[in-house]
PDB file of C-alpha atoms in Angstrom:
ATOM      1  CA  MET A   1     -16.697   2.360  -7.065  1.00 52.00           C
ATOM      2  CA  CYS A   2     -17.750   1.344 -10.561  1.00 50.00           C
ATOM      3  CA  VAL A   3     -15.447   0.819 -13.515  1.00 56.00           C
ATOM      4  CA  ILE A   4     -16.738   1.387 -17.052  1.00 52.00           C
ATOM      5  CA  LEU A   5     -14.557   0.354 -19.958  1.00 55.00           C
ATOM      6  CA  GLU A   6     -15.085   0.377 -23.687  1.00 54.00           C
ATOM      7  CA  LYS A   7     -14.573  -3.051 -25.206  1.00 56.00           C
ATOM      8  CA  GLU A   8     -11.672  -2.867 -27.636  1.00 54.00           C
ATOM      9  CA  GLY A   9     -12.175  -3.977 -31.204  1.00 52.00           C
ATOM     10  CA  ASP A  10     -15.920  -3.721 -31.006  1.00 51.00           C
ATOM     11  CA  ASP A  11     -17.551  -1.463 -33.583  1.00 46.00           C
ATOM     12  CA  ASP A  12     -20.678  -1.183 -31.457  1.00 57.00           C
ATOM     13  CA  GLY A  13     -18.692   0.392 -28.630  1.00 60.00           C
ATOM     14  CA  VAL A  14     -19.933  -2.094 -26.015  1.00 70.00           C
ATOM     15  CA  MET A  15     -19.333  -0.786 -22.487  1.00 84.00           C
ATOM     16  CA  LEU A  16     -18.030  -3.129 -19.810  1.00 93.00           C
ATOM     17  CA  VAL A  17     -19.559  -2.187 -16.470  1.00 95.00           C
ATOM     18  CA  SER A  18     -17.985  -3.544 -13.291  1.00 95.00           C
ATOM     19  CA  PRO A  19     -20.005  -4.622 -10.229  1.00 96.00           C
ATOM     20  CA  ASN A  20     -20.456  -2.105  -7.409  1.00 95.00           C
ATOM     21  CA  ASN A  21     -17.444  -1.609  -5.147  1.00 94.00           C
ATOM     22  CA  PHE A  22     -15.188  -3.445  -7.595  1.00 97.00           C
ATOM     23  CA  SER A  23     -11.422  -3.333  -7.183  1.00 96.00           C
ATOM     24  CA  ALA A  24      -8.320  -5.467  -7.642  1.00 96.00           C
ATOM     25  CA  VAL A  25      -6.941  -6.875  -4.401  1.00 96.00           C
ATOM     26  CA  GLU A  26      -3.919  -8.301  -6.243  1.00 94.00           C
ATOM     27  CA  ASP A  27      -3.513  -7.318  -9.900  1.00 91.00           C
ATOM     28  CA  ASN A  28      -4.719  -9.913 -12.407  1.00 90.00           C
ATOM     29  CA  CYS A  29      -5.437 -12.596  -9.826  1.00 94.00           C
ATOM     30  CA  ILE A  30      -7.660 -11.499  -6.890  1.00 97.00           C
ATOM     31  CA  TYR A  31     -10.631  -9.120  -7.130  1.00 98.00           C
ATOM     32  CA  ARG A  32     -13.436  -7.908  -4.837  1.00 97.00           C
ATOM     33  CA  SER A  33     -16.902  -6.434  -5.404  1.00 97.00           C
ATOM     34  CA  GLY A  34     -20.542  -6.403  -4.482  1.00 96.00           C
ATOM     35  CA  LEU A  35     -22.991  -8.948  -5.919  1.00 97.00           C
ATOM     36  CA  PRO A  36     -22.627  -8.913  -9.735  1.00 97.00           C
ATOM     37  CA  GLN A  37     -25.717  -8.069 -11.785  1.00 97.00           C
ATOM     38  CA  PRO A  38     -26.409  -9.403 -15.313  1.00 96.00           C
ATOM     39  CA  SER A  39     -25.218  -6.075 -16.726  1.00 96.00           C
ATOM     40  CA  ASN A  40     -21.806  -6.850 -15.216  1.00 96.00           C
ATOM     41  CA  PHE A  41     -21.382 -10.262 -16.872  1.00 97.00           C
ATOM     42  CA  PRO A  42     -19.429  -8.998 -19.923  1.00 96.00           C
ATOM     43  CA  PHE A  43     -17.016  -7.250 -17.556  1.00 97.00           C
ATOM     44  CA  LEU A  44     -16.570 -10.402 -15.470  1.00 97.00           C
ATOM     45  CA  LYS A  45     -15.956 -12.410 -18.614  1.00 96.00           C
ATOM     46  CA  SER A  46     -13.115 -10.048 -19.519  1.00 96.00           C
ATOM     47  CA  LEU A  47     -11.372 -10.979 -16.241  1.00 96.00           C
ATOM     48  CA  ASN A  48     -11.116 -14.647 -17.301  1.00 96.00           C
ATOM     49  CA  LEU A  49     -12.201 -15.757 -13.836  1.00 97.00           C
ATOM     50  CA  ARG A  50     -11.628 -19.322 -12.698  1.00 97.00           C
ATOM     51  CA  SER A  51     -13.604 -19.006  -9.482  1.00 98.00           C
ATOM     52  CA  ILE A  52     -15.873 -16.865  -7.341  1.00 98.00           C
ATOM     53  CA  ILE A  53     -16.040 -16.760  -3.536  1.00 98.00           C
ATOM     54  CA  TYR A  54     -19.555 -15.901  -2.356  1.00 97.00           C
ATOM     55  CA  LEU A  55     -19.852 -14.975   1.331  1.00 95.00           C
ATOM     56  CA  CYS A  56     -23.642 -14.925   1.832  1.00 94.00           C
ATOM     57  CA  PRO A  57     -25.880 -17.754   3.128  1.00 92.00           C
ATOM     58  CA  GLU A  58     -28.615 -17.041   0.565  1.00 95.00           C
ATOM     59  CA  PRO A  59     -28.750 -19.191  -2.612  1.00 95.00           C
ATOM     60  CA  TYR A  60     -26.723 -17.806  -5.484  1.00 96.00           C
ATOM     61  CA  PRO A  61     -28.992 -16.097  -8.094  1.00 96.00           C
ATOM     62  CA  GLU A  62     -29.963 -18.507 -10.876  1.00 97.00           C
ATOM     63  CA  GLU A  63     -28.974 -16.012 -13.563  1.00 97.00           C
ATOM     64  CA  ASN A  64     -25.500 -15.799 -12.035  1.00 97.00           C
ATOM     65  CA  LEU A  65     -25.235 -19.580 -11.778  1.00 97.00           C
ATOM     66  CA  LYS A  66     -26.034 -19.876 -15.459  1.00 97.00           C
ATOM     67  CA  PHE A  67     -23.263 -17.386 -16.278  1.00 98.00           C
ATOM     68  CA  LEU A  68     -20.795 -19.405 -14.182  1.00 98.00           C
ATOM     69  CA  ARG A  69     -21.734 -22.669 -15.895  1.00 97.00           C
ATOM     70  CA  ILE A  70     -21.388 -21.199 -19.379  1.00 97.00           C
ATOM     71  CA  ASN A  71     -17.957 -19.782 -18.546  1.00 97.00           C
ATOM     72  CA  SER A  72     -16.685 -22.749 -16.483  1.00 97.00           C
ATOM     73  CA  ILE A  73     -16.268 -20.640 -13.340  1.00 97.00           C
ATOM     74  CA  LYS A  74     -16.249 -22.520 -10.036  1.00 97.00           C
ATOM     75  CA  LEU A  75     -18.316 -21.199  -7.134  1.00 98.00           C
ATOM     76  CA  PHE A  76     -17.177 -21.454  -3.514  1.00 97.00           C
ATOM     77  CA  GLN A  77     -19.906 -20.427  -1.073  1.00 96.00           C
ATOM     78  CA  PHE A  78     -19.265 -19.616   2.583  1.00 94.00           C
ATOM     79  CA  GLY A  79     -22.519 -18.675   4.293  1.00 89.00           C
ATOM     80  CA  ILE A  80     -21.596 -15.847   6.650  1.00 89.00           C
ATOM     81  CA  ASP A  81     -24.499 -13.953   8.190  1.00 82.00           C
ATOM     82  CA  GLY A  82     -24.590 -10.250   7.377  1.00 71.00           C
ATOM     83  CA  THR A  83     -25.880  -8.932  10.712  1.00 67.00           C
ATOM     84  CA  LYS A  84     -23.993  -6.586  13.016  1.00 67.00           C
ATOM     85  CA  GLU A  85     -23.762  -9.201  15.779  1.00 69.00           C
ATOM     86  CA  PRO A  86     -20.134  -9.896  16.798  1.00 62.00           C
ATOM     87  CA  SER A  87     -20.755 -13.641  16.517  1.00 60.00           C
ATOM     88  CA  ALA A  88     -21.928 -13.337  12.899  1.00 63.00           C
ATOM     89  CA  MET A  89     -18.415 -13.258  11.435  1.00 76.00           C
ATOM     90  CA  SER A  90     -17.103 -16.812  11.419  1.00 83.00           C
ATOM     91  CA  SER A  91     -13.366 -17.328  11.934  1.00 87.00           C
ATOM     92  CA  SER A  92     -13.584 -20.871  10.579  1.00 89.00           C
ATOM     93  CA  ALA A  93     -15.373 -19.740   7.407  1.00 92.00           C
ATOM     94  CA  ILE A  94     -12.817 -16.949   6.889  1.00 92.00           C
ATOM     95  CA  THR A  95      -9.973 -19.444   7.303  1.00 92.00           C
ATOM     96  CA  GLU A  96     -11.495 -21.856   4.778  1.00 93.00           C
ATOM     97  CA  ALA A  97     -12.067 -18.998   2.328  1.00 95.00           C
ATOM     98  CA  LEU A  98      -8.436 -17.915   2.717  1.00 94.00           C
ATOM     99  CA  LYS A  99      -7.351 -21.414   1.707  1.00 92.00           C
ATOM    100  CA  VAL A 100      -9.270 -20.971  -1.536  1.00 94.00           C
ATOM    101  CA  ILE A 101      -7.871 -17.481  -2.164  1.00 94.00           C
ATOM    102  CA  THR A 102      -4.248 -18.470  -1.609  1.00 91.00           C
ATOM    103  CA  ASP A 103      -4.441 -21.481  -3.918  1.00 91.00           C
ATOM    104  CA  VAL A 104      -3.327 -20.085  -7.288  1.00 91.00           C
ATOM    105  CA  ARG A 105      -5.198 -22.867  -9.070  1.00 92.00           C
ATOM    106  CA  ASN A 106      -8.328 -20.809  -8.286  1.00 96.00           C
ATOM    107  CA  HIS A 107      -6.955 -17.595  -9.804  1.00 96.00           C
ATOM    108  CA  PRO A 108      -8.217 -15.286 -11.097  1.00 97.00           C
ATOM    109  CA  VAL A 109     -10.802 -15.212  -8.298  1.00 98.00           C
ATOM    110  CA  LEU A 110     -13.541 -12.709  -7.399  1.00 98.00           C
ATOM    111  CA  ILE A 111     -14.596 -12.276  -3.749  1.00 98.00           C
ATOM    112  CA  HIS A 112     -18.014 -10.799  -3.062  1.00 97.00           C
ATOM    113  CA  CYS A 113     -20.946 -10.610  -0.680  1.00 95.00           C
ATOM    114  CA  LYS A 114     -23.972  -8.371  -1.319  1.00 93.00           C
ATOM    115  CA  ARG A 115     -22.368  -4.933  -1.282  1.00 92.00           C
ATOM    116  CA  GLY A 116     -18.679  -5.790  -1.085  1.00 93.00           C
ATOM    117  CA  LYS A 117     -18.292  -3.957   2.218  1.00 93.00           C
ATOM    118  CA  HIS A 118     -18.415  -5.910   5.480  1.00 93.00           C
ATOM    119  CA  ARG A 119     -18.000  -9.638   4.836  1.00 94.00           C
ATOM    120  CA  THR A 120     -15.785  -9.035   1.820  1.00 96.00           C
ATOM    121  CA  GLY A 121     -13.873  -6.386   3.751  1.00 95.00           C
ATOM    122  CA  CYS A 122     -13.223  -8.763   6.649  1.00 95.00           C
ATOM    123  CA  LEU A 123     -11.990 -11.530   4.353  1.00 96.00           C
ATOM    124  CA  VAL A 124      -9.677  -9.177   2.446  1.00 97.00           C
ATOM    125  CA  GLY A 125      -8.515  -7.688   5.752  1.00 96.00           C
ATOM    126  CA  CYS A 126      -7.530 -11.140   7.030  1.00 95.00           C
ATOM    127  CA  LEU A 127      -5.688 -11.774   3.763  1.00 95.00           C
ATOM    128  CA  ARG A 128      -3.784  -8.524   4.327  1.00 96.00           C
ATOM    129  CA  LYS A 129      -2.819  -9.688   7.827  1.00 94.00           C
ATOM    130  CA  LEU A 130      -1.544 -12.903   6.266  1.00 92.00           C
ATOM    131  CA  GLN A 131       0.513 -10.707   3.922  1.00 92.00           C
ATOM    132  CA  ASN A 132       1.981  -8.955   6.984  1.00 92.00           C
ATOM    133  CA  TRP A 133       0.213  -5.615   6.481  1.00 95.00           C
ATOM    134  CA  CYS A 134       0.213  -3.427   9.589  1.00 94.00           C
ATOM    135  CA  MET A 135      -3.160  -3.151  11.334  1.00 95.00           C
ATOM    136  CA  SER A 136      -3.579   0.551  10.541  1.00 95.00           C
ATOM    137  CA  ALA A 137      -3.280  -0.186   6.789  1.00 96.00           C
ATOM    138  CA  VAL A 138      -5.749  -3.079   7.092  1.00 96.00           C
ATOM    139  CA  VAL A 139      -8.284  -0.812   8.816  1.00 96.00           C
ATOM    140  CA  GLU A 140      -7.741   1.994   6.299  1.00 95.00           C
ATOM    141  CA  GLU A 141      -8.482  -0.318   3.369  1.00 96.00           C
ATOM    142  CA  TYR A 142     -11.531  -1.801   5.124  1.00 95.00           C
ATOM    143  CA  LYS A 143     -12.991   1.658   5.820  1.00 95.00           C
ATOM    144  CA  HIS A 144     -12.273   2.819   2.266  1.00 95.00           C
ATOM    145  CA  TYR A 145     -14.661   0.217   0.822  1.00 95.00           C
ATOM    146  CA  ALA A 146     -17.152   0.169   3.726  1.00 92.00           C
ATOM    147  CA  GLY A 147     -17.487   3.950   3.624  1.00 89.00           C
ATOM    148  CA  THR A 148     -19.738   5.464   6.280  1.00 88.00           C
ATOM    149  CA  LYS A 149     -21.221   1.999   6.886  1.00 83.00           C
ATOM    150  CA  TRP A 150     -18.070   0.606   8.541  1.00 91.00           C
ATOM    151  CA  ARG A 151     -18.701  -1.478  11.658  1.00 89.00           C
ATOM    152  CA  GLU A 152     -16.839  -1.522  14.945  1.00 91.00           C
ATOM    153  CA  THR A 153     -17.590  -5.251  15.258  1.00 90.00           C
ATOM    154  CA  ASP A 154     -15.758  -5.891  11.982  1.00 92.00           C
ATOM    155  CA  LEU A 155     -12.707  -3.972  13.165  1.00 93.00           C
ATOM    156  CA  LYS A 156     -12.649  -5.982  16.401  1.00 92.00           C
ATOM    157  CA  PHE A 157     -12.879  -9.193  14.370  1.00 92.00           C
ATOM    158  CA  LEU A 158      -9.977  -8.128  12.157  1.00 94.00           C
ATOM    159  CA  GLU A 159      -7.879  -7.225  15.172  1.00 93.00           C
ATOM    160  CA  LYS A 160      -8.540 -10.523  16.927  1.00 93.00           C
ATOM    161  CA  TYR A 161      -8.322 -12.866  13.931  1.00 93.00           C
ATOM    162  CA  ASP A 162      -5.321 -15.137  14.410  1.00 90.00           C
ATOM    163  CA  VAL A 163      -3.511 -15.709  11.100  1.00 89.00           C
ATOM    164  CA  SER A 164      -1.722 -18.695  12.624  1.00 84.00           C
ATOM    165  CA  ARG A 165      -5.026 -20.490  11.902  1.00 73.00           C
ATOM    166  CA  ILE A 166      -4.027 -20.446   8.239  1.00 80.00           C
ATOM    167  CA  ARG A 167      -0.240 -20.062   8.219  1.00 76.00           C
ATOM    168  CA  HIS A 168       0.513 -23.683   9.058  1.00 65.00           C
ATOM    169  CA  CYS A 169      -1.638 -24.763   6.093  1.00 64.00           C
ATOM    170  CA  LEU A 170       0.308 -22.563   3.708  1.00 63.00           C
ATOM    171  CA  GLU A 171       3.911 -23.550   4.325  1.00 53.00           C
ATOM    172  CA  SER A 172       4.376 -24.318   0.643  1.00 46.00           C
ATOM    173  CA  ILE A 173       3.498 -20.735  -0.397  1.00 46.00           C
ATOM    174  CA  ILE A 174       6.265 -18.487  -1.687  1.00 40.00           C
ATOM    175  CA  TYR A 175       6.182 -14.826  -2.626  1.00 44.00           C
ATOM    176  CA  ARG A 176       7.376 -13.961  -6.105  1.00 40.00           C
ATOM    177  CA  TYR A 177       7.909 -10.544  -7.578  1.00 35.00           C
ATOM    178  CA  TYR A 178       7.143  -9.849 -11.211  1.00 38.00           C
ATOM    179  CA  GLY A 179       8.163  -6.980 -13.471  1.00 40.00           C
ATOM    180  CA  SER A 180       5.483  -4.799 -11.892  1.00 42.00           C
ATOM    181  CA  LYS A 181       6.944  -5.653  -8.463  1.00 45.00           C
ATOM    182  CA  LYS A 182       3.484  -6.626  -7.311  1.00 49.00           C
ATOM    183  CA  ARG A 183       3.452  -9.392  -4.734  1.00 50.00           C
ATOM    184  CA  ARG A 184       1.583 -12.563  -5.604  1.00 49.00           C
ATOM    185  CA  LEU A 185       0.998 -15.781  -3.684  1.00 52.00           C
ATOM    186  CA  GLN A 186       2.149 -18.965  -5.366  1.00 48.00           C
ATOM    187  CA  TYR A 187       2.506 -22.608  -4.411  1.00 45.00           C
ATOM    188  CA  ARG A 188       5.685 -24.617  -4.756  1.00 44.00           C
ATOM    189  CA  GLU A 189       3.582 -27.760  -4.829  1.00 42.00           C
ATOM    190  CA  GLU A 190       0.076 -28.460  -6.018  1.00 41.00           C
ATOM    191  CA  SER A 191      -0.843 -30.645  -3.042  1.00 40.00           C
ATOM    192  CA  LEU A 192      -3.221 -28.958  -0.622  1.00 41.00           C
ATOM    193  CA  GLN A 193      -6.104 -30.357   1.379  1.00 42.00           C
ATOM    194  CA  LYS A 194      -9.429 -29.306  -0.073  1.00 44.00           C
ATOM    195  CA  PRO A 195     -11.287 -26.762   2.092  1.00 43.00           C
ATOM    196  CA  GLN A 196     -14.696 -27.661   3.460  1.00 45.00           C
ATOM    197  CA  MET A 197     -17.415 -25.514   1.967  1.00 52.00           C
ATOM    198  CA  THR A 198     -20.815 -25.522   0.359  1.00 51.00           C
ATOM    199  CA  SER A 199     -20.126 -26.728  -3.164  1.00 49.00           C
ATOM    200  CA  VAL A 200     -22.581 -25.303  -5.668  1.00 50.00           C
ATOM    201  CA  LEU A 201     -20.937 -26.027  -8.996  1.00 53.00           C
TER     202      LEU A 201
END
């Protein structure tokens, strides 16, 4: 999925092109996609991102790092291997990434791997379990973005992931409903232990 928007108020009619597989997970605060390309930077800038969660072990592209520095966007990297091996998906890395996602101080946040399918799909799926989605809805969303490339190993990981790993760390979270009646995670207090991760910026 690719979103193309015309930048308002621009006489040149500049087009904002989203990264591959882009979508909002939670409106105006959590997004997902594949690896952004330089052509996507104007679109990302329009989201007013505070942070990016990168789920690959490879170094973040220098061009992307430069964009993050210029726009004061923080990078959280969790090096999860992209192979089909069942052991590749790390429960501990997913849990640490969820701590970042559910901290509203990091919003708006973009989650991505290379194609926005498997690693991103597993992380978003675990977030949905934390939000009390039924398993069939979690699987449906995962398959929607993975397409024909969905993996049985990912589905088994999603089924087995224990959200109690993260729930006890998030006791201060409350759900609030806004005019749009969209559910958003918020903290009552700002005190939360910093997650362990590879800090790039």
